[in-house]
Amino acid sequence: MLRWGVLPASDTKNTAGPGQLLSELLPIVGELSAVLDPEELMPAIARQLRRIVDYRILDIFLPEADGTLVPAFVEGYDGALADRLRIRPGQGIVGAAAQQREPLFIPDVEKDPRYLPIVPGVRAELAIPLIHRDRLVGVLNVEGPDPEAYHEEARAALLVLAGHLAIAIENATLYRETRWYAGLLATLYDIAKETSSILDLDELLQRVAEVVKRVIDYEMFGILLLDEDRGELVLRKAVSYGATKEKKTRIRVGEGLTGAAALSRQPILVGDVRAEPRYLPLIPETRSELVVPLVHKDRVIGVFDLESSVLDRFNDEHLKVLVPLASQVAVAIVNARLYETLARQEERLGRELELAQWIQENLFPEQPPVGPAWDASAHFLPATELGGDLYDFFELGRGVLGVEVGDVSGKGVPAALFGAFVSGSVRARAMERRAPADLMTRVNRTLRKRGAEGFYCTVTFAVFDFPARRMVLANSGLPYPLVFRAALGQVETIDLAGLPLGTFDNATYEERVVPLAAGDVVVFYTDGLTEARRADGEDYGRERLAERVRAVAGGTAAELGEQILSDVDAFLAGAARTDDLTLVVVKVR
């Protein structure tokens, strides 16, 4: 819980008479409602309350997840004391007010055994629970030497004001969380840009340790990568891991908290490792631990491991930071490993194409994702050992599927590597939930900054929102997708143009919203399909493709794709394909 401020006691006196207090509430409420920044709200509350009652101590307590009340703002006593103050529900007058959800006024605290003395000279205390939508937002507590200052009208004014304070604090908390989350997304985007360009694995891991420190001020941090052959996690990067007696750099999957997280592919958060039977006591000073798996394409490649000598050091906000960061880092590690593998084989020219082909195949999804509302298939046929086409799927939430299909200029190893870079850039923006047109603009900007001379890429990116029964897409020069309308038995063309990615600095892109219904089929393809040319010079063409889609639309997505490819082969009659061919089919259930 953040403590928003501590101010010294003010000498300002309440000069308002009893008959004036209620009349002052409206401007007070208006002034507080206009403050959204939590850093400004709490001092503003303190200033306004002194217009109603001349207090010596002011506390504003906020509840933690377990119900414990923690001072978020204090005035009138030492902030160091406030840092240590924790009040359980029912404890003291503040805890009793919170538990009963009723205001408590104690005109003589010496006669109330619940009173918790903080500073001398206090005689009267008023604790008011702050309730919003039947939820305890906090407790307002004021104390002072003069019970007469808490006369009936002052208490009535404070009770009326309490409801507005609850709303103001709730709005300020939401504002802080929204601002924090926006900052987190910006930080993650910057981190993705930083790490995506590092291809040396050791350099990458060092950089990851530095960027994690930026978002979580850890004490001990390690990156363990999976050795699949031995089924072990290997410690590849350790920062401030203390003087452990046992140098255990390998941990079997399923062993300890790190192994358990790798096995379950789920984060593990432990507030006190001494009460956790799975914990391996390798570092004597460790009291709390947070482990987040690194997952790429549904496969664990390693874990982040954060440990602390402080109990309950880590919380859900740390998870909100580390889980998306781990996803980005996993992609960067995979790319660095692939590059590392390529670099080791660089001198063996005879295996260059074979290795590059293996890398490309591993960058493609192993199989299309499945969902209750859709059926998808993907087909990729390179014209040579390496292709310049690309495709990918992104599961962006419940019932939301992203699809990328692209065609890189050129052929061979350079085109394949450029395609891998484009695909990685698209994935990074897709996982940020970027709208299709915005995603295209940002990827184009990245490609232009990198300055890959002579290379560009045409891409279609679509987001299927199956609960809403619609598709939103943007295009940067790929052949127009086709949509089969089951209700009409007809095939439509989505005419949506756009400049290829990487060609112009300030290119912008349009979006198209396409409604969908059960049985509809969407077909994405590269020009290697429609421009497949047989010996007499005739191309397969979009009209022939549309007719084939209409004819076989009743099958599954996989069957439909195979039927189209079979028809293309029959059309070619043995003529060799001269361009890569990619076909992606999505059918709505």
CSV table of C-alpha atoms in Angstrom, one decimal, residues 169-341:
chain,number,residue,atom,x,y,z
A,169,ILE,CA,-10.4,8.2,-2.8
A,170,GLU,CA,-11.9,5.5,-5.0
A,171,ASN,CA,-11.5,7.7,-8.1
A,172,ALA,CA,-8.0,8.7,-7.1
A,173,THR,CA,-7.1,5.0,-6.6
A,174,LEU,CA,-8.5,4.2,-10.0
A,175,TYR,CA,-6.6,7.1,-11.5
A,176,ARG,CA,-3.4,5.9,-9.9
A,177,GLU,CA,-3.9,2.4,-11.2
A,178,THR,CA,-4.8,3.5,-14.7
A,179,ARG,CA,-1.7,5.8,-14.8
A,180,TRP,CA,0.4,3.0,-13.4
A,181,TYR,CA,-0.9,0.5,-16.0
A,182,ALA,CA,-0.3,3.0,-18.8
A,183,GLY,CA,3.2,3.5,-17.6
A,184,LEU,CA,3.7,-0.2,-17.4
A,185,LEU,CA,2.6,-0.7,-21.0
A,186,ALA,CA,5.0,2.0,-22.1
A,187,THR,CA,7.8,0.4,-20.2
A,188,LEU,CA,7.1,-3.0,-21.6
A,189,TYR,CA,7.0,-1.5,-25.1
A,190,ASP,CA,10.4,0.1,-24.5
A,191,ILE,CA,11.8,-3.1,-23.1
A,192,ALA,CA,10.5,-5.1,-26.1
A,193,LYS,CA,12.3,-2.6,-28.4
A,194,GLU,CA,15.5,-2.9,-26.4
A,195,THR,CA,15.6,-6.7,-26.1
A,196,SER,CA,14.3,-7.6,-29.6
A,197,SER,CA,17.5,-6.3,-31.3
A,198,ILE,CA,19.9,-8.2,-29.0
A,199,LEU,CA,20.9,-11.5,-30.5
A,200,ASP,CA,23.8,-12.5,-28.2
A,201,LEU,CA,22.3,-14.6,-25.5
A,202,ASP,CA,24.6,-13.6,-22.7
A,203,GLU,CA,24.2,-9.9,-23.5
A,204,LEU,CA,20.5,-10.4,-23.7
A,205,LEU,CA,20.3,-12.0,-20.3
A,206,GLN,CA,22.4,-9.2,-18.7
A,207,ARG,CA,20.1,-6.7,-20.3
A,208,VAL,CA,17.0,-8.5,-19.0
A,209,ALA,CA,18.4,-8.4,-15.5
A,210,GLU,CA,18.8,-4.7,-15.8
A,211,VAL,CA,15.3,-4.0,-17.2
A,212,VAL,CA,13.7,-6.2,-14.6
A,213,LYS,CA,15.4,-4.1,-12.0
A,214,ARG,CA,13.8,-1.0,-13.5
A,215,VAL,CA,10.3,-2.3,-12.9
A,216,ILE,CA,10.9,-4.4,-9.7
A,217,ASP,CA,13.6,-3.3,-7.2
A,218,TYR,CA,14.6,-6.9,-6.5
A,219,GLU,CA,17.2,-8.2,-4.0
A,220,MET,CA,18.0,-11.5,-5.7
A,221,PHE,CA,17.2,-12.4,-9.3
A,222,GLY,CA,18.0,-15.3,-11.5
A,223,ILE,CA,17.2,-16.5,-15.0
A,224,LEU,CA,17.2,-20.3,-15.4
A,225,LEU,CA,16.8,-21.8,-18.9
A,226,LEU,CA,15.5,-25.2,-19.7
A,227,ASP,CA,17.9,-28.0,-20.8
A,228,GLU,CA,15.3,-30.1,-22.6
A,229,ASP,CA,17.6,-33.1,-23.1
A,230,ARG,CA,18.2,-33.5,-19.4
A,231,GLY,CA,14.9,-32.1,-18.2
A,232,GLU,CA,16.7,-29.5,-16.0
A,233,LEU,CA,16.7,-25.8,-15.4
A,234,VAL,CA,20.2,-24.3,-15.7
A,235,LEU,CA,21.1,-21.1,-13.9
A,236,ARG,CA,22.3,-18.8,-16.7
A,237,LYS,CA,22.1,-15.4,-15.0
A,238,ALA,CA,22.2,-14.6,-11.3
A,239,VAL,CA,22.2,-11.2,-9.6
A,240,SER,CA,22.9,-10.7,-5.8
A,241,TYR,CA,22.2,-14.3,-5.0
A,242,GLY,CA,24.0,-14.2,-1.7
A,243,ALA,CA,26.5,-16.6,-0.2
A,244,THR,CA,24.9,-20.0,-0.7
A,245,LYS,CA,26.8,-22.9,0.6
A,246,GLU,CA,25.6,-25.2,-2.1
A,247,LYS,CA,26.3,-24.2,-5.7
A,248,LYS,CA,23.2,-25.7,-7.3
A,249,THR,CA,23.1,-24.4,-10.8
A,250,ARG,CA,20.9,-27.2,-12.2
A,251,ILE,CA,17.4,-27.9,-10.9
A,252,ARG,CA,15.2,-30.7,-12.2
A,253,VAL,CA,11.8,-29.8,-13.7
A,254,GLY,CA,9.3,-30.3,-10.9
A,255,GLU,CA,11.9,-29.8,-8.1
A,256,GLY,CA,11.6,-26.8,-5.8
A,257,LEU,CA,9.5,-23.7,-6.6
A,258,THR,CA,11.4,-23.0,-9.9
A,259,GLY,CA,10.9,-26.6,-11.1
A,260,ALA,CA,7.3,-26.5,-10.1
A,261,ALA,CA,6.6,-23.3,-12.0
A,262,ALA,CA,8.3,-24.8,-15.1
A,263,LEU,CA,6.3,-27.9,-14.8
A,264,SER,CA,2.9,-26.2,-14.3
A,265,ARG,CA,3.7,-23.3,-16.7
A,266,GLN,CA,2.1,-21.0,-14.0
A,267,PRO,CA,3.6,-18.3,-11.8
A,268,ILE,CA,4.2,-19.2,-8.1
A,269,LEU,CA,4.1,-16.6,-5.4
A,270,VAL,CA,5.2,-17.6,-1.8
A,271,GLY,CA,5.1,-15.0,1.0
A,272,ASP,CA,7.0,-17.2,3.5
A,273,VAL,CA,9.2,-20.0,2.0
A,274,ARG,CA,9.6,-21.5,5.5
A,275,ALA,CA,6.0,-22.7,5.3
A,276,GLU,CA,6.4,-24.0,1.7
A,277,PRO,CA,7.4,-27.7,1.5
A,278,ARG,CA,8.5,-27.4,-2.1
A,279,TYR,CA,11.1,-24.7,-1.3
A,280,LEU,CA,14.8,-25.7,-1.8
A,281,PRO,CA,16.7,-24.0,1.1
A,282,LEU,CA,19.7,-23.0,-1.0
A,283,ILE,CA,19.9,-19.4,0.1
A,284,PRO,CA,19.6,-19.1,3.9
A,285,GLU,CA,18.4,-15.5,4.0
A,286,THR,CA,15.5,-16.1,1.6
A,287,ARG,CA,12.0,-15.5,3.1
A,288,SER,CA,9.8,-14.9,0.0
A,289,GLU,CA,10.0,-16.0,-3.6
A,290,LEU,CA,8.3,-15.3,-6.9
A,291,VAL,CA,8.8,-17.6,-9.9
A,292,VAL,CA,7.4,-16.7,-13.4
A,293,PRO,CA,7.8,-19.2,-16.3
A,294,LEU,CA,9.1,-18.1,-19.7
A,295,VAL,CA,6.7,-19.6,-22.2
A,296,HIS,CA,7.1,-19.4,-26.0
A,297,LYS,CA,4.5,-21.1,-28.2
A,298,ASP,CA,3.1,-23.0,-25.3
A,299,ARG,CA,6.5,-24.4,-24.4
A,300,VAL,CA,8.5,-23.5,-21.3
A,301,ILE,CA,12.0,-22.3,-22.1
A,302,GLY,CA,13.0,-21.2,-18.6
A,303,VAL,CA,11.9,-19.2,-15.5
A,304,PHE,CA,12.4,-15.8,-13.8
A,305,ASP,CA,13.2,-16.4,-10.1
A,306,LEU,CA,13.0,-13.5,-7.6
A,307,GLU,CA,13.9,-14.0,-4.0
A,308,SER,CA,13.9,-11.7,-1.0
A,309,SER,CA,14.9,-11.7,2.7
A,310,VAL,CA,11.6,-9.9,3.5
A,311,LEU,CA,8.4,-11.7,4.2
A,312,ASP,CA,5.6,-11.1,1.6
A,313,ARG,CA,8.0,-9.0,-0.5
A,314,PHE,CA,6.1,-9.8,-3.8
A,315,ASN,CA,2.5,-9.2,-4.7
A,316,ASP,CA,0.0,-9.3,-7.5
A,317,GLU,CA,1.2,-6.0,-9.0
A,318,HIS,CA,4.6,-7.6,-9.5
A,319,LEU,CA,2.9,-10.5,-11.3
A,320,LYS,CA,1.1,-7.9,-13.6
A,321,VAL,CA,4.6,-6.6,-14.5
A,322,LEU,CA,6.5,-9.9,-14.8
A,323,VAL,CA,4.0,-12.1,-16.7
A,324,PRO,CA,3.8,-10.0,-19.9
A,325,LEU,CA,7.5,-9.1,-19.6
A,326,ALA,CA,8.4,-12.8,-19.4
A,327,SER,CA,6.4,-13.4,-22.6
A,328,GLN,CA,8.4,-10.8,-24.4
A,329,VAL,CA,11.7,-12.0,-23.0
A,330,ALA,CA,10.9,-15.6,-24.0
A,331,VAL,CA,10.6,-14.5,-27.7
A,332,ALA,CA,13.9,-12.6,-27.4
A,333,ILE,CA,15.6,-15.6,-25.9
A,334,VAL,CA,14.3,-17.9,-28.6
A,335,ASN,CA,15.5,-15.5,-31.2
A,336,ALA,CA,18.9,-15.2,-29.6
A,337,ARG,CA,19.2,-19.0,-29.3
A,338,LEU,CA,18.2,-19.3,-33.0
A,339,TYR,CA,20.8,-16.7,-33.9
A,340,GLU,CA,23.3,-18.4,-31.7
A,341,THR,CA,22.6,-21.7,-33.5
